[in-house]
Short mmCIF file of C-alpha atoms in Angstrom, two decimals:
data_model
loop_
_atom_site.label_atom_id
_atom_site.label_comp_id
_atom_site.label_asym_id
_atom_site.label_seq_id
_atom_site.Cartn_x
_atom_site.Cartn_y
_atom_site.Cartn_z
CA UNK A 1 -2.33 -8.02 29.90
CA UNK A 2 -2.28 -3.70 31.69
CA UNK A 3 0.74 -3.86 33.15
CA UNK A 4 1.98 -5.93 29.62
CA UNK A 5 1.29 -3.24 28.00
CA UNK A 6 2.21 -0.60 30.11
CA UNK A 7 5.60 -2.70 30.05
CA UNK A 8 5.27 -2.22 25.79
CA UNK A 9 4.87 0.60 25.38
CA UNK A 10 7.96 1.24 27.44
CA UNK A 11 9.97 -0.52 25.55
CA UNK A 12 8.80 0.99 22.56
CA UNK A 13 9.19 4.25 23.79
CA UNK A 14 13.24 3.62 24.84
CA UNK A 15 13.71 2.57 20.80
CA UNK A 16 12.48 6.25 19.85
CA UNK A 17 8.55 5.73 19.16
CA UNK A 18 6.33 8.65 20.83
CA UNK A 19 4.43 7.65 23.50
CA UNK A 20 0.93 8.13 21.61
CA UNK A 21 1.68 6.13 18.50
CA UNK A 22 3.32 3.29 21.31
CA UNK A 23 0.11 3.04 22.56
CA UNK A 24 -1.72 2.70 19.44
CA UNK A 25 0.73 0.48 18.64
CA UNK A 26 -0.66 -1.68 21.88
CA UNK A 27 -3.72 -0.92 20.99
CA UNK A 28 -4.08 -2.60 17.80
CA UNK A 29 -1.92 -5.64 19.54
CA UNK A 30 -4.64 -5.80 21.57
CA UNK A 31 -7.27 -6.72 19.03
CA UNK A 32 -5.84 -8.57 17.41
CA UNK A 33 -5.73 -11.13 20.56
CA UNK A 34 -9.31 -10.99 20.74
CA UNK A 35 -9.58 -11.96 16.89
CA UNK A 36 -7.35 -14.75 17.93
CA UNK A 37 -8.09 -15.64 20.93
CA UNK A 38 -9.81 -18.90 20.13
CA UNK A 39 -6.93 -20.15 18.16
CA UNK A 40 -4.39 -18.62 19.82
CA UNK A 41 -1.48 -20.82 20.57
CA UNK A 42 1.84 -19.39 21.46
CA UNK A 43 4.62 -20.13 23.77
CA UNK A 44 6.78 -16.58 24.66
CA UNK A 45 3.07 -14.25 24.80
CA UNK A 46 5.32 -11.48 25.72
CA UNK A 47 7.20 -12.00 22.51
CA UNK A 48 4.86 -12.27 20.89
CA UNK A 49 2.70 -9.35 22.18
CA UNK A 50 5.80 -6.89 22.00
CA UNK A 51 6.61 -7.69 18.04
CA UNK A 52 2.85 -7.97 17.37
CA UNK A 53 2.96 -4.27 18.46
CA UNK A 54 6.52 -3.46 16.80
CA UNK A 55 5.10 -4.51 13.39
CA UNK A 56 2.00 -1.83 14.14
CA UNK A 57 4.50 1.09 14.71
CA UNK A 58 6.42 0.29 11.73
CA UNK A 59 3.27 -0.36 9.80
CA UNK A 60 2.27 3.54 10.33
CA UNK A 61 5.76 4.64 9.46
CA UNK A 62 5.81 2.51 6.22
CA UNK A 63 2.17 5.05 5.90
CA UNK A 64 3.10 8.21 6.76
CA UNK A 65 6.35 7.20 4.36
CA UNK A 66 3.95 6.79 1.20
CA UNK A 67 1.48 9.35 2.29
CA UNK A 68 4.94 12.35 2.67
CA UNK A 69 5.97 10.51 -0.98
CA UNK A 70 2.69 10.98 -3.03
CA UNK A 71 2.15 14.83 -1.36
CA UNK A 72 5.42 15.08 -2.96
CA UNK A 73 4.59 14.15 -6.39
CA UNK A 74 2.77 17.29 -9.03
CA UNK A 75 -0.98 16.76 -8.83
CA UNK A 76 -1.90 14.40 -11.34
CA UNK A 77 -4.27 16.48 -13.51
CA UNK A 78 -1.25 18.75 -14.34
CA UNK A 79 1.28 16.34 -15.20
CA UNK A 80 2.21 15.66 -18.31
CA UNK A 81 3.64 12.08 -19.68
CA UNK A 82 6.91 14.16 -20.58
CA UNK A 83 7.05 15.47 -17.03
CA UNK A 84 5.46 11.50 -15.91
CA UNK A 85 8.87 10.50 -17.42
CA UNK A 86 11.22 13.02 -15.66
CA UNK A 87 10.49 12.37 -12.45
CA UNK A 88 11.19 8.44 -13.08
CA UNK A 89 14.03 9.32 -15.39
CA UNK A 90 16.33 8.50 -12.72
CA UNK A 91 15.35 5.16 -12.24
CA UNK A 92 15.99 2.10 -14.28
CA UNK A 93 13.68 0.64 -17.14
CA UNK A 94 11.83 -1.69 -15.15
CA UNK A 95 11.31 0.55 -12.21
CA UNK A 96 10.06 3.30 -14.22
CA UNK A 97 7.32 0.62 -16.24
CA UNK A 98 6.29 -0.28 -13.05
CA UNK A 99 6.21 3.10 -11.55
CA UNK A 100 3.88 4.37 -14.18
CA UNK A 101 1.50 1.64 -14.54
CA UNK A 102 1.13 2.09 -11.07
CA UNK A 103 0.87 6.44 -10.23
CA UNK A 104 0.32 7.20 -13.76
CA UNK A 105 -2.48 3.83 -15.35
CA UNK A 106 -4.15 3.61 -11.39
CA UNK A 107 -2.91 0.22 -12.03
CA UNK A 108 -3.36 -2.59 -8.96
CA UNK A 109 -1.07 -4.13 -7.31
CA UNK A 110 -2.29 -7.34 -8.74
CA UNK A 111 -3.29 -5.75 -12.29
CA UNK A 112 0.23 -4.98 -12.51
CA UNK A 113 1.06 -8.51 -11.70
CA UNK A 114 -0.90 -10.31 -14.58
CA UNK A 115 0.10 -7.49 -17.22
CA UNK A 116 4.01 -8.60 -16.42
CA UNK A 117 3.75 -11.98 -15.10
CA UNK A 118 4.70 -11.47 -11.91
CA UNK A 119 3.26 -11.80 -8.37
CA UNK A 120 1.74 -8.67 -6.85
CA UNK A 121 4.09 -9.93 -3.92
CA UNK A 122 6.83 -9.11 -5.64
CA UNK A 123 5.26 -5.38 -7.72
CA UNK A 124 5.01 -4.60 -3.93
CA UNK A 125 8.42 -5.38 -3.21
CA UNK A 126 10.07 -3.91 -6.83
CA UNK A 127 7.63 -0.72 -6.21
CA UNK A 128 8.53 0.09 -2.50
CA UNK A 129 12.68 -0.59 -3.92
CA UNK A 130 11.12 2.05 -6.41
CA UNK A 131 9.78 4.94 -3.66
CA UNK A 132 13.18 4.43 -1.89
CA UNK A 133 15.64 5.08 -4.05
CA UNK A 134 13.17 7.95 -4.95
CA UNK A 135 12.92 9.47 -2.13
CA UNK A 136 16.33 9.01 -1.88
CA UNK A 137 17.24 11.26 -5.01
CA UNK A 138 14.87 13.63 -4.03
CA UNK A 139 16.17 14.64 -0.88
CA UNK A 140 19.26 14.74 -1.55
CA UNK A 141 17.43 17.82 -4.04
#
């Protein structure tokens, strides 16, 4: 198991992931193994282990991007409805509504889904697309 972990760290580094992040991802994979071990039935264990570690890296990257986007937003206390509307104006109307419900009013994915009669997973996906579009426009300016 330790040898496999070292190999996965090297493979992740070859993809451009820093060593510390790769080691954290392998540690996450070890944790998943311990949790899932009683019910684990995987044919290609090496590939599965690598995929778990890679997914952990990708999750951390997404988390970092969301945090960066949140840091770019002004403090909620200084944000007026007009200034918030200006920030999200480049988005289509349906995305503006989602972003406002999530980031201005503070609704959860489940609450937004219930309000708009869509699945919470769809809310997450649509918000991710809106954040990506906003991030792209903010990086251009």
